[in-house]
Short mmCIF file of C-alpha atoms and ligand atoms in Angstrom, two decimals:
data_model
loop_
_atom_site.label_atom_id
_atom_site.label_comp_id
_atom_site.label_asym_id
_atom_site.label_seq_id
_atom_site.Cartn_x
_atom_site.Cartn_y
_atom_site.Cartn_z
CA MET J 1 98.18 84.52 108.53
CA ARG J 2 101.41 83.65 106.64
CA TYR J 3 102.58 80.19 106.33
CA ARG J 4 105.85 79.92 104.50
CA PHE J 5 107.17 76.59 105.83
CA CYS J 6 104.39 74.43 104.25
CA CYS J 7 103.89 76.58 101.15
CA PRO J 8 106.63 75.56 98.81
CA ALA J 9 104.36 76.35 95.84
CA ALA J 10 106.34 79.02 94.47
CA LEU J 11 109.31 76.85 94.31
CA LEU J 12 107.56 74.52 92.01
CA GLY J 13 106.68 77.13 89.55
CA ALA J 14 103.56 77.22 87.48
CA ALA J 15 104.15 73.82 85.97
CA LEU J 16 101.44 72.19 87.92
CA SER J 17 98.74 74.64 87.34
CA LEU J 18 95.56 73.11 85.97
CA SER J 19 97.59 69.83 85.07
CA ALA J 20 95.00 67.66 86.82
CA ALA J 21 91.91 69.22 85.32
CA ALA J 22 90.05 67.65 82.51
CA GLN J 23 89.39 69.14 79.23
CA PRO J 24 86.59 71.93 79.41
CA THR J 25 83.27 70.87 78.27
CA LYS J 26 79.93 72.51 77.53
CA SER J 27 78.68 71.86 80.96
CA ASP J 28 81.93 73.50 82.23
CA ALA J 29 80.83 76.63 80.50
CA GLN J 30 77.47 76.41 82.26
CA ALA J 31 79.29 75.88 85.48
CA ARG J 32 81.33 79.00 84.88
CA LYS J 33 78.09 80.80 84.16
CA LEU J 34 76.66 79.42 87.39
CA HIS J 35 79.66 80.67 89.32
CA GLU J 36 79.08 84.21 87.98
CA GLN J 37 75.32 84.00 89.03
CA VAL J 38 75.65 82.72 92.71
CA PHE J 39 76.83 84.97 95.47
CA THR J 40 80.20 83.98 96.36
CA VAL J 41 82.00 84.77 99.65
CA ASP J 42 85.27 83.65 100.98
CA THR J 43 85.58 84.00 104.76
CA HIS J 44 89.21 84.30 105.19
CA ALA J 45 91.85 86.25 103.32
CA ASP J 46 95.05 87.77 104.76
CA THR J 47 95.12 90.58 102.07
CA PRO J 48 95.45 93.21 104.77
CA MET J 49 99.09 92.01 105.21
CA ASN J 50 99.74 93.26 101.77
CA LEU J 51 97.62 96.51 102.17
CA VAL J 52 100.08 97.58 105.05
CA LYS J 53 102.97 97.16 102.68
CA PRO J 54 104.40 100.21 101.22
CA GLY J 55 103.81 100.35 97.37
CA PHE J 56 101.31 97.58 97.28
CA ASP J 57 98.77 98.31 94.35
CA LEU J 58 95.37 96.66 94.78
CA THR J 59 94.34 97.70 91.24
CA LYS J 60 97.27 95.72 89.60
CA ASP J 61 97.06 92.20 88.53
CA ASN J 62 100.00 91.20 90.83
CA ASP J 63 102.17 88.12 90.33
CA PRO J 64 100.36 85.47 92.43
CA ALA J 65 103.69 84.81 94.22
CA GLU J 66 103.26 88.25 95.57
CA ALA J 67 99.51 88.61 96.03
CA LYS J 68 96.64 86.25 95.48
CA LEU J 69 93.94 88.83 95.84
CA ASP J 70 93.60 92.07 94.17
CA LEU J 71 90.85 93.90 92.16
CA PRO J 72 91.51 92.07 88.86
CA LYS J 73 91.59 88.70 90.55
CA LEU J 74 88.43 89.43 92.45
CA LYS J 75 86.79 90.07 89.09
CA ARG J 76 88.20 87.28 87.21
CA GLY J 77 87.38 84.95 90.00
CA GLY J 78 83.76 86.09 90.23
CA LEU J 79 84.24 86.59 93.92
CA ASP J 80 81.48 88.86 95.31
CA ALA J 81 82.54 89.24 98.89
CA VAL J 82 85.60 88.45 101.05
CA PHE J 83 86.32 88.75 104.75
CA TRP J 84 89.61 90.48 105.25
CA ALA J 85 91.37 89.32 108.38
CA VAL J 86 92.75 91.59 111.04
CA TYR J 87 95.45 89.05 111.90
CA MET J 88 97.62 89.18 114.94
CA GLY J 89 100.32 86.65 115.95
CA GLN J 90 100.24 85.92 119.50
CA GLY J 91 102.84 88.01 121.59
CA PRO J 92 103.39 88.53 125.25
CA ARG J 93 100.19 88.42 127.35
CA THR J 94 101.25 91.45 129.44
CA PRO J 95 99.50 94.80 129.75
CA ALA J 96 102.07 96.29 127.36
CA GLY J 97 101.73 93.42 124.90
CA ASN J 98 97.99 93.81 124.92
CA ALA J 99 98.25 97.53 124.38
CA ALA J 100 100.57 97.04 121.42
CA ALA J 101 98.31 94.38 119.90
CA LYS J 102 95.26 96.71 120.21
CA GLN J 103 97.34 99.50 118.32
CA GLU J 104 98.42 97.08 115.65
CA ALA J 105 94.83 95.91 115.14
CA LEU J 106 93.55 99.54 114.87
CA ARG J 107 96.28 100.17 112.30
CA ILE J 108 95.04 97.14 110.23
CA PHE J 109 91.34 98.16 110.64
CA GLU J 110 92.57 101.61 109.34
CA ALA J 111 94.40 100.01 106.33
CA ILE J 112 91.22 98.10 105.39
CA HIS J 113 88.96 101.08 105.59
CA ALA J 114 91.52 103.24 103.61
CA ALA J 115 91.75 100.54 100.82
CA ILE J 116 87.93 100.53 100.51
CA LYS J 117 87.84 104.29 100.59
CA ALA J 118 90.41 104.46 97.80
CA HIS J 119 88.38 102.26 95.47
CA PRO J 120 84.85 103.35 95.93
CA THR J 121 83.51 102.12 92.58
CA GLU J 122 84.94 98.78 93.16
CA LEU J 123 84.60 98.12 96.88
CA ALA J 124 82.35 98.68 99.66
CA LEU J 125 82.30 97.64 103.47
CA ALA J 126 79.73 95.21 104.51
CA THR J 127 78.53 94.15 107.92
CA THR J 128 75.43 92.19 107.10
CA PRO J 129 74.44 89.69 104.33
CA ALA J 130 71.78 92.15 103.26
CA GLU J 131 74.46 94.76 102.74
CA GLY J 132 76.52 92.29 100.82
CA VAL J 133 73.67 91.67 98.48
CA ARG J 134 73.01 95.41 97.92
CA ILE J 135 76.72 96.00 97.23
CA ARG J 136 76.73 93.41 94.60
CA LYS J 137 73.57 94.69 93.02
CA ALA J 138 75.50 98.04 92.75
CA GLY J 139 78.24 96.21 90.82
CA GLN J 140 80.81 96.28 93.58
CA ARG J 141 82.56 93.81 95.74
CA ALA J 142 81.71 93.60 99.39
CA ILE J 143 84.55 93.60 101.99
CA PHE J 144 83.59 92.06 105.26
CA ILE J 145 86.09 92.07 108.24
CA GLY J 146 87.05 89.37 110.83
CA ILE J 147 89.66 89.36 113.43
CA GLU J 148 92.07 86.43 113.58
CA ASN J 149 93.10 86.00 117.19
CA GLY J 150 91.65 87.41 120.31
CA TYR J 151 94.87 88.84 121.36
CA PRO J 152 93.95 92.40 120.47
CA MET J 153 91.13 92.24 122.90
CA GLY J 154 93.68 91.60 125.75
CA ARG J 155 91.53 91.39 128.93
CA ASP J 156 89.21 94.31 127.90
CA LEU J 157 85.80 92.90 126.85
CA GLY J 158 84.81 96.47 126.00
CA LEU J 159 87.11 96.48 123.05
CA LEU J 160 84.87 93.93 121.33
CA GLN J 161 82.20 96.71 121.00
CA GLN J 162 84.86 98.95 119.51
CA TYR J 163 86.09 96.47 116.92
CA TYR J 164 82.45 95.57 116.13
CA ASN J 165 81.80 99.29 115.36
CA LEU J 166 84.72 99.24 113.13
CA GLY J 167 83.10 96.43 111.15
CA ALA J 168 84.47 93.16 112.64
CA ARG J 169 81.81 90.41 112.24
CA TYR J 170 83.79 87.48 113.51
CA MET J 171 86.63 86.89 115.87
CA THR J 172 88.89 83.82 115.78
CA LEU J 173 89.39 83.13 119.48
CA CYS J 174 93.17 82.45 119.30
CA HIS J 175 95.83 81.60 116.83
CA GLY J 176 98.97 79.14 117.04
CA THR J 177 99.34 79.40 120.78
CA ASN J 178 97.03 79.69 123.96
CA ASN J 179 96.08 83.19 124.87
CA ASP J 180 93.91 84.80 127.59
CA LEU J 181 90.69 83.43 126.11
CA CYS J 182 91.31 79.76 125.38
CA ASP J 183 93.61 76.81 124.42
CA SER J 184 94.93 76.70 120.93
CA ALA J 185 95.20 73.42 118.88
CA THR J 186 99.00 73.97 118.43
CA ASP J 187 100.49 75.41 121.68
CA PRO J 188 103.85 73.67 122.25
CA THR J 189 103.12 73.56 125.99
CA GLY J 190 99.75 71.98 125.69
CA PRO J 191 96.39 73.04 127.13
CA GLU J 192 96.27 75.71 129.88
CA TYR J 193 92.52 75.82 130.69
CA GLN J 194 91.20 72.51 129.06
CA GLY J 195 89.05 74.81 126.73
CA LEU J 196 87.77 78.29 127.31
CA SER J 197 89.21 80.47 130.12
CA PRO J 198 86.61 82.22 132.38
CA LEU J 199 87.49 85.39 130.36
CA GLY J 200 87.00 83.36 127.20
CA VAL J 201 83.44 82.39 128.31
CA GLN J 202 82.67 86.12 128.93
CA ALA J 203 84.13 86.97 125.45
CA VAL J 204 81.78 84.47 123.78
CA ALA J 205 78.82 86.00 125.73
CA GLU J 206 79.82 89.45 124.60
CA MET J 207 80.31 88.43 121.05
CA ASN J 208 76.74 86.89 121.16
CA ARG J 209 75.48 90.06 122.62
CA LEU J 210 77.06 92.13 119.82
CA GLY J 211 76.05 89.77 116.98
CA MET J 212 79.82 88.99 116.27
CA MET J 213 80.28 85.42 115.12
CA VAL J 214 82.46 83.22 117.15
CA ASP J 215 85.18 81.59 115.03
CA ILE J 216 86.79 78.35 116.34
CA SER J 217 89.49 77.79 113.67
CA HIS J 218 92.92 77.36 115.34
CA THR J 219 91.27 76.44 118.72
CA SER J 220 91.90 73.07 120.62
CA ASP J 221 89.12 70.57 120.52
CA SER J 222 88.23 71.27 124.11
CA THR J 223 87.93 75.08 123.32
CA PHE J 224 85.61 74.07 120.42
CA TYR J 225 83.29 71.95 122.56
CA ASP J 226 83.23 74.58 125.28
CA VAL J 227 82.22 77.26 122.84
CA LEU J 228 79.43 75.07 121.54
CA ARG J 229 78.18 74.71 125.06
CA VAL J 230 78.25 78.42 125.90
CA SER J 231 77.53 80.11 122.63
CA LYS J 232 73.88 81.14 122.22
CA ALA J 233 74.36 81.55 118.42
CA PRO J 234 75.66 79.10 115.89
CA ILE J 235 79.44 79.39 115.22
CA ILE J 236 81.88 79.22 112.31
CA ALA J 237 85.20 77.87 111.50
CA SER J 238 86.33 80.46 109.26
CA HIS J 239 89.17 78.50 107.59
CA SER J 240 89.48 74.85 108.65
CA ALA J 241 89.27 71.36 106.90
CA ALA J 242 88.57 67.81 107.93
CA ARG J 243 91.02 66.01 110.02
CA ALA J 244 89.81 62.59 108.64
CA ILE J 245 91.39 63.51 105.38
CA SER J 246 94.45 65.60 106.65
CA ASN J 247 95.31 64.76 110.29
CA VAL J 248 96.55 68.09 111.64
CA PRO J 249 95.51 69.31 115.09
CA ARG J 250 93.74 72.56 113.83
CA ASN J 251 91.46 70.53 111.33
CA LEU J 252 88.07 69.24 112.66
CA SER J 253 87.41 65.55 113.49
CA ASP J 254 84.19 64.07 112.20
CA ASP J 255 82.75 64.30 115.72
CA MET J 256 83.34 67.98 115.76
CA LEU J 257 81.82 68.39 112.28
CA ARG J 258 78.64 66.59 113.46
CA ALA J 259 78.59 68.69 116.56
CA LEU J 260 79.05 71.98 114.65
CA ALA J 261 76.25 70.97 112.31
CA LYS J 262 73.90 70.03 115.26
CA HIS J 263 74.55 73.47 116.66
CA GLY J 264 73.67 75.05 113.31
CA GLY J 265 77.10 76.23 112.44
CA VAL J 266 79.19 76.09 109.32
CA VAL J 267 82.80 75.04 108.42
CA GLN J 268 84.36 77.20 105.91
CA LEU J 269 86.81 75.08 104.04
CA SER J 270 90.54 76.19 104.27
CA LEU J 271 92.25 75.62 100.95
CA PHE J 272 95.78 75.64 102.57
CA SER J 273 97.46 72.76 100.70
CA PRO J 274 98.65 70.70 103.72
CA TYR J 275 95.27 70.98 105.49
CA VAL J 276 93.44 69.91 102.28
CA ARG J 277 95.56 66.86 101.67
CA PRO J 278 98.29 65.43 103.81
CA LEU J 279 102.02 65.93 102.90
CA PRO J 280 103.43 62.75 101.31
CA PRO J 281 105.63 60.87 103.65
CA ASP J 282 109.35 61.96 103.58
CA ALA J 283 111.73 60.79 106.30
CA ALA J 284 114.34 63.29 105.54
CA ARG J 285 112.02 66.22 105.66
CA ASP J 286 110.23 64.90 108.89
CA ALA J 287 113.76 64.78 110.47
CA ALA J 288 114.57 68.23 109.41
CA VAL J 289 111.29 69.64 110.63
CA GLN J 290 111.82 67.87 114.11
CA ALA J 291 115.25 69.43 114.38
CA PHE J 292 113.77 72.82 113.44
CA ASN J 293 110.98 72.45 116.02
CA ALA J 294 113.44 71.34 118.69
CA LYS J 295 115.79 74.20 117.91
CA TRP J 296 113.03 76.71 118.33
CA LYS J 297 111.28 74.90 121.13
CA ILE J 298 107.91 74.71 119.15
CA LYS J 299 105.58 72.07 118.23
CA ASN J 300 104.04 73.34 115.03
CA PHE J 301 105.24 75.90 112.45
CA LEU J 302 102.46 78.28 113.45
CA ASN J 303 104.29 78.77 116.74
CA VAL J 304 107.07 80.55 114.93
CA TYR J 305 104.62 83.59 114.70
CA SER J 306 104.70 83.78 118.48
CA LEU J 307 108.42 83.95 118.85
CA PRO J 308 109.74 87.46 119.73
CA GLU J 309 111.03 89.69 116.93
CA PRO J 310 114.68 88.98 116.24
CA GLU J 311 114.17 85.13 116.75
CA GLN J 312 111.01 85.13 114.60
CA LYS J 313 112.91 86.78 111.76
CA GLN J 314 115.64 84.09 111.81
CA ALA J 315 113.25 81.27 112.18
CA LEU J 316 111.18 82.43 109.22
CA ALA J 317 114.40 82.54 107.14
CA GLU J 318 115.30 79.01 108.23
CA MET J 319 111.73 77.96 107.34
CA ASP J 320 112.01 79.34 103.82
CA GLU J 321 115.37 77.41 103.53
CA LEU J 322 113.59 74.25 104.59
CA SER J 323 110.81 74.65 102.27
CA LYS J 324 113.41 74.95 99.42
CA ARG J 325 115.25 71.85 100.42
CA PHE J 326 112.09 69.71 100.64
CA PRO J 327 109.54 70.94 98.12
CA VAL J 328 106.16 69.02 98.00
CA PRO J 329 103.40 68.93 95.42
CA LEU J 330 100.42 71.04 95.94
CA ALA J 331 96.94 69.72 96.72
CA THR J 332 94.55 70.01 93.71
CA VAL J 333 91.10 71.47 93.20
CA GLN J 334 89.96 67.82 93.20
CA ASP J 335 91.45 67.46 96.75
CA ALA J 336 89.60 70.46 97.79
CA ALA J 337 86.36 68.99 96.27
CA ASN J 338 87.24 65.69 98.12
CA GLN J 339 87.16 67.74 101.42
CA ILE J 340 83.77 69.32 100.56
CA ASP J 341 82.46 65.84 99.69
CA HIS J 342 83.53 64.52 103.12
CA ILE J 343 82.18 67.38 105.09
CA VAL J 344 78.91 67.13 103.27
CA ARG J 345 78.77 63.37 104.09
CA VAL J 346 79.47 63.90 107.69
CA ALA J 347 77.92 67.16 108.48
CA GLY J 348 75.46 67.79 105.64
CA ILE J 349 75.18 70.23 102.84
CA ASP J 350 74.01 72.98 105.06
CA HIS J 351 77.20 73.30 106.98
CA VAL J 352 79.97 73.69 104.55
CA GLY J 353 81.48 76.97 102.86
CA ILE J 354 84.66 78.39 101.62
CA GLY J 355 87.34 80.12 103.72
CA GLY J 356 90.38 79.93 101.40
CA ASP J 357 93.09 81.59 103.38
CA PHE J 358 94.57 83.32 100.41
CA ASP J 359 97.49 85.64 100.96
CA GLY J 360 97.95 83.43 104.13
CA GLY J 361 99.99 80.75 102.36
CA THR J 362 97.10 79.13 100.31
CA GLU J 363 97.80 77.94 96.81
CA LEU J 364 96.33 74.79 95.08
CA ASP J 365 97.12 73.16 91.78
CA GLY J 366 94.43 74.77 89.60
CA LEU J 367 93.56 77.34 92.20
CA ARG J 368 96.65 79.62 92.49
CA ASP J 369 94.78 82.72 93.43
CA VAL J 370 91.16 83.84 94.09
CA GLY J 371 91.11 84.53 90.19
CA GLU J 372 90.72 80.79 89.50
CA TYR J 373 87.86 80.34 91.98
CA PRO J 374 85.45 79.31 88.94
CA ASN J 375 87.66 76.05 88.76
CA LEU J 376 86.20 75.02 92.05
CA THR J 377 82.73 75.58 91.00
CA ILE J 378 83.30 73.66 87.82
CA GLU J 379 84.63 70.64 89.84
CA LEU J 380 81.60 70.76 92.12
CA VAL J 381 79.28 70.72 89.09
CA ARG J 382 81.22 67.86 87.59
CA ARG J 383 80.58 65.91 90.77
CA GLY J 384 76.89 66.49 90.66
CA TYR J 385 76.26 69.25 93.00
CA SER J 386 73.05 71.12 92.13
CA ARG J 387 72.79 74.89 91.83
CA ARG J 388 71.13 75.01 95.19
CA ASP J 389 73.88 73.09 96.83
CA ILE J 390 76.54 75.40 95.24
CA GLU J 391 74.45 78.61 96.39
CA LYS J 392 74.66 77.06 99.98
CA ILE J 393 78.30 76.44 99.69
CA TRP J 394 79.42 79.73 98.30
CA SER J 395 77.24 81.91 100.66
CA GLY J 396 73.81 80.51 101.78
CA ASN J 397 75.28 78.54 104.82
CA LEU J 398 77.44 81.36 106.02
CA PHE J 399 74.81 84.00 105.65
CA ARG J 400 72.31 81.79 107.47
CA VAL J 401 74.80 81.66 110.50
CA MET J 402 75.51 85.37 110.22
CA ARG J 403 71.70 86.20 110.34
CA ALA J 404 71.48 83.86 113.37
CA ALA J 405 74.22 85.69 115.17
CA GLU J 406 72.42 89.03 114.39
CA LYS J 407 69.21 87.57 115.62
CA ALA J 408 70.85 86.27 118.85
CA ARG J 409 72.05 89.93 119.35
CA SER J 410 68.66 91.51 119.81
CA ALA J 411 67.65 88.57 122.11
CA ALA J 412 70.62 88.82 124.39
CA PRO J 413 70.41 90.98 127.50
CA ALA J 414 72.47 94.09 127.43
CA ALA J 415 73.57 93.12 131.14
CA ALA J 416 76.17 90.78 129.53
CA ALA J 417 78.04 93.93 128.27
CA GLY J 418 81.69 93.90 128.79
CA LYS J 419 83.73 95.76 131.53
ZN1 ZN R 501 94.86 81.06 110.37
#
């Protein structure tokens, strides 16, 4: 999803890029080689928002201000696989709203399938780790699909099967506000169910039955603990970071990191700058943000995406203005590695991966787009992570959870099917 407000990167220009990185060494060259050798997967990119734009060219090395993922950048970044998000802002929870969300989701699925079909030598749809590996061997990049927000399911559990058949292998239960499935971390009105709704409990069971991973990024803490309680398969956070470092409600506390690990799951690190490293204090900016939130009756910038159409457009324009007035420095690749260090310390090396959220507002100093992903591996090697560790971070952990979700599928009774 798109975050303009906290993404002033473009305003800073390219001056910051790589400024914090040390001079390349021989071991950096080896790290670069290692990056090419390990299977790399990023579990969250909002590229489909570009795919639906008229005239967008996936084969072009686009200006990173316009697109942070295209075919040249995938190649340069040594990225073997990516989950493209079928993202949906939360709209009205009415039969008409749900029907419109379903139509919009189907349109995005179609755009993803069309993009893959249009580039058959470069891309292929993947739905399992084994398919991902096969696709890589054939010299292609694997495109997985995840749904961001349960909104397009509406109240119809049967739609999960339809989305699964279209390739979706995870669904983020909610986005910036509560929906029919659960409480969000950032709803301006606070919790509605104290976790999962009864329908949300059924949705988790149906996702388990299908073998679709349950994604708790964006959910409230209470939803997170409910999901751990009811899910038969380990779960993921497709794009989240550690709250101990950046204290935002949609990051995960240390207790949540430990609980996720105990349940066998994985947190895929979001590289969205303000989640990776907190914004430096700025009283004037804080006051402006507060005034903005009060004006639009919201608690968090993510809530803008739940405003109805004309208001949303105006609020987004004001957000852009605010970002221009109060530019902030980007977090660095080193900050991202600090997040990985922290998660490894708290949850263990088997429970962390990468979910960059590129094309959704992400940009770091030294990692402007997916084409610069080798810089992250270089930093991890500098910090002493072994080849085996790096394999786990880049795909091993995620694929373990994905296989566990597949396994839970065959074990789950068909009686749990949706209605
Ligand atoms: Zn998101």
